[in-house]
Structure formats: structure tokens, C-alpha cells
PDB file of C-alpha atoms in Angstrom:
ATOM      1  CA  MET A   1       1.630  28.763 -27.166  1.00 58.00           C
ATOM      2  CA  SER A   2       0.602  31.535 -29.508  1.00 67.00           C
ATOM      3  CA  LYS A   3      -0.273  34.947 -28.167  1.00 67.00           C
ATOM      4  CA  ALA A   4      -3.898  34.757 -29.370  1.00 67.00           C
ATOM      5  CA  LYS A   5      -4.391  31.337 -27.786  1.00 64.00           C
ATOM      6  CA  LYS A   6      -2.920  32.537 -24.508  1.00 65.00           C
ATOM      7  CA  GLN A   7      -5.202  35.592 -24.434  1.00 63.00           C
ATOM      8  CA  LYS A   8      -8.245  33.432 -25.154  1.00 61.00           C
ATOM      9  CA  GLN A   9      -7.327  31.095 -22.302  1.00 60.00           C
ATOM     10  CA  GLU A  10      -6.890  34.045 -19.926  1.00 62.00           C
ATOM     11  CA  GLN A  11     -10.304  35.376 -20.898  1.00 62.00           C
ATOM     12  CA  GLU A  12     -12.012  32.019 -20.377  1.00 64.00           C
ATOM     13  CA  GLY A  13     -10.322  31.486 -17.044  1.00 68.00           C
ATOM     14  CA  THR A  14      -8.746  28.440 -15.528  1.00 74.00           C
ATOM     15  CA  LEU A  15     -10.494  25.230 -14.601  1.00 71.00           C
ATOM     16  CA  LYS A  16     -10.343  26.352 -10.978  1.00 70.00           C
ATOM     17  CA  ASP A  17     -12.222  29.534 -11.873  1.00 71.00           C
ATOM     18  CA  LEU A  18     -14.828  27.624 -13.866  1.00 73.00           C
ATOM     19  CA  LEU A  19     -15.537  24.996 -11.232  1.00 74.00           C
ATOM     20  CA  GLY A  20     -16.128  27.240  -8.282  1.00 80.00           C
ATOM     21  CA  ASP A  21     -15.180  26.842  -4.646  1.00 83.00           C
ATOM     22  CA  ASP A  22     -17.894  24.313  -3.784  1.00 85.00           C
ATOM     23  CA  MET A  23     -16.901  21.925  -6.538  1.00 86.00           C
ATOM     24  CA  LEU A  24     -13.198  22.266  -5.706  1.00 86.00           C
ATOM     25  CA  GLU A  25     -13.924  21.465  -2.064  1.00 90.00           C
ATOM     26  CA  GLN A  26     -15.936  18.402  -3.102  1.00 92.00           C
ATOM     27  CA  LEU A  27     -13.083  17.227  -5.302  1.00 91.00           C
ATOM     28  CA  ARG A  28     -10.553  17.727  -2.514  1.00 93.00           C
ATOM     29  CA  SER A  29     -12.812  15.859  -0.120  1.00 96.00           C
ATOM     30  CA  LYS A  30     -13.214  12.984  -2.582  1.00 97.00           C
ATOM     31  CA  LYS A  31      -9.453  12.856  -3.110  1.00 96.00           C
ATOM     32  CA  SER A  32      -8.924  12.702   0.635  1.00 97.00           C
ATOM     33  CA  ASP A  33     -11.544   9.946   1.008  1.00 97.00           C
ATOM     34  CA  LEU A  34      -9.994   7.900  -1.774  1.00 98.00           C
ATOM     35  CA  LYS A  35      -6.553   8.264  -0.213  1.00 97.00           C
ATOM     36  CA  LYS A  36      -7.885   7.063   3.156  1.00 98.00           C
ATOM     37  CA  GLN A  37      -9.607   4.109   1.500  1.00 98.00           C
ATOM     38  CA  GLU A  38      -6.395   3.145  -0.266  1.00 98.00           C
ATOM     39  CA  GLU A  39      -4.419   3.374   2.988  1.00 98.00           C
ATOM     40  CA  GLN A  40      -7.020   1.206   4.737  1.00 98.00           C
ATOM     41  CA  ARG A  41      -6.890  -1.338   1.907  1.00 98.00           C
ATOM     42  CA  GLN A  42      -3.095  -1.490   2.114  1.00 98.00           C
ATOM     43  CA  GLU A  43      -3.199  -1.879   5.902  1.00 98.00           C
ATOM     44  CA  GLU A  44      -5.766  -4.677   5.610  1.00 98.00           C
ATOM     45  CA  GLU A  45      -3.609  -6.396   2.983  1.00 98.00           C
ATOM     46  CA  ARG A  46      -0.573  -6.117   5.276  1.00 97.00           C
ATOM     47  CA  ARG A  47      -2.547  -7.637   8.160  1.00 97.00           C
ATOM     48  CA  ARG A  48      -3.868 -10.432   5.953  1.00 97.00           C
ATOM     49  CA  LYS A  49      -0.364 -11.327   4.791  1.00 97.00           C
ATOM     50  CA  ALA A  50       0.976 -11.265   8.362  1.00 96.00           C
ATOM     51  CA  GLU A  51      -1.844 -13.550   9.508  1.00 96.00           C
ATOM     52  CA  GLU A  52      -1.169 -15.899   6.597  1.00 94.00           C
ATOM     53  CA  ARG A  53       2.537 -16.053   7.520  1.00 90.00           C
ATOM     54  CA  LYS A  54       1.634 -16.880  11.130  1.00 91.00           C
ATOM     55  CA  ARG A  55      -0.722 -19.614   9.989  1.00 91.00           C
ATOM     56  CA  ARG A  56       1.896 -21.142   7.701  1.00 86.00           C
ATOM     57  CA  GLU A  57       4.516 -20.977  10.464  1.00 84.00           C
ATOM     58  CA  ALA A  58       2.175 -22.642  12.941  1.00 84.00           C
ATOM     59  CA  ASN A  59       1.447 -25.458  10.493  1.00 83.00           C
ATOM     60  CA  LYS A  60       5.073 -26.287   9.707  1.00 81.00           C
ATOM     61  CA  SER A  61       6.345 -29.691  10.635  1.00 84.00           C
ATOM     62  CA  PHE A  62       9.314 -30.203  12.921  1.00 80.00           C
ATOM     63  CA  GLU A  63      11.403 -31.254   9.903  1.00 80.00           C
ATOM     64  CA  GLU A  64      10.593 -28.009   8.050  1.00 81.00           C
ATOM     65  CA  LEU A  65      11.520 -25.949  11.103  1.00 78.00           C
ATOM     66  CA  LEU A  66      14.726 -27.914  11.542  1.00 77.00           C
ATOM     67  CA  ASN A  67      15.684 -27.438   7.875  1.00 79.00           C
ATOM     68  CA  GLU A  68      15.125 -23.679   8.134  1.00 79.00           C
ATOM     69  CA  SER A  69      17.227 -23.375  11.260  1.00 77.00           C
ATOM     70  CA  ASP A  70      20.646 -21.726  10.978  1.00 73.00           C
ATOM     71  CA  MET A  71      22.146 -24.015  13.597  1.00 71.00           C
ATOM     72  CA  ASP A  72      24.583 -26.712  12.576  1.00 69.00           C
ATOM     73  CA  TRP A  73      22.775 -29.785  13.856  1.00 62.00           C
ATOM     74  CA  LYS A  74      25.627 -32.103  12.951  1.00 66.00           C
ATOM     75  CA  GLN A  75      27.596 -30.691  15.884  1.00 67.00           C
ATOM     76  CA  PHE A  76      24.887 -31.820  18.275  1.00 65.00           C
ATOM     77  CA  LYS A  77      24.626 -35.223  16.624  1.00 61.00           C
ATOM     78  CA  ASP A  78      28.351 -35.945  17.040  1.00 57.00           C
ATOM     79  CA  LYS A  79      28.409 -35.192  20.770  1.00 54.00           C
TER      80      LYS A  79
END
């Protein structure tokens, strides 16, 4: 950055100086609110997916459950 440009910027002040304390506090508050909303949305999405998994699991047939099982059912059949 050139020396003249830097001096001009210093004279004009930073964005923080131009906005003022009230506006900065409002922006911080808005940022905090948006972050909370996003966290709530993510938590709701997590709950929705968990509920969907439970519903799918509850609706599985015996054959589907048997096929997903790690047990070797042939051992039981031979006995």
C-alpha cells in the first residue's frame, strides 16, 4: 500500500470507528443470534434423522433384520 493511501485511510478511520459502538453491538448481537439459530437448525436436523432411523428400524421385516445380523445363522440351522 502506498504511503499516501495509508495516510488517507488513517485519517478516515477504520470501519469500527465509523460505525460506532451501538452499531457494533447490534452486529455482534445479530451474529450471536444467527449462530444460535444455525445450532438449533442443526440440532433439529440431527433429531429428525435419528427419528427417521428409528422409524425405518421399527418397520423392518424379520428377513431384513436377519440379513443385517452378524451372526452365522447356518450354525444354528445345522444343529
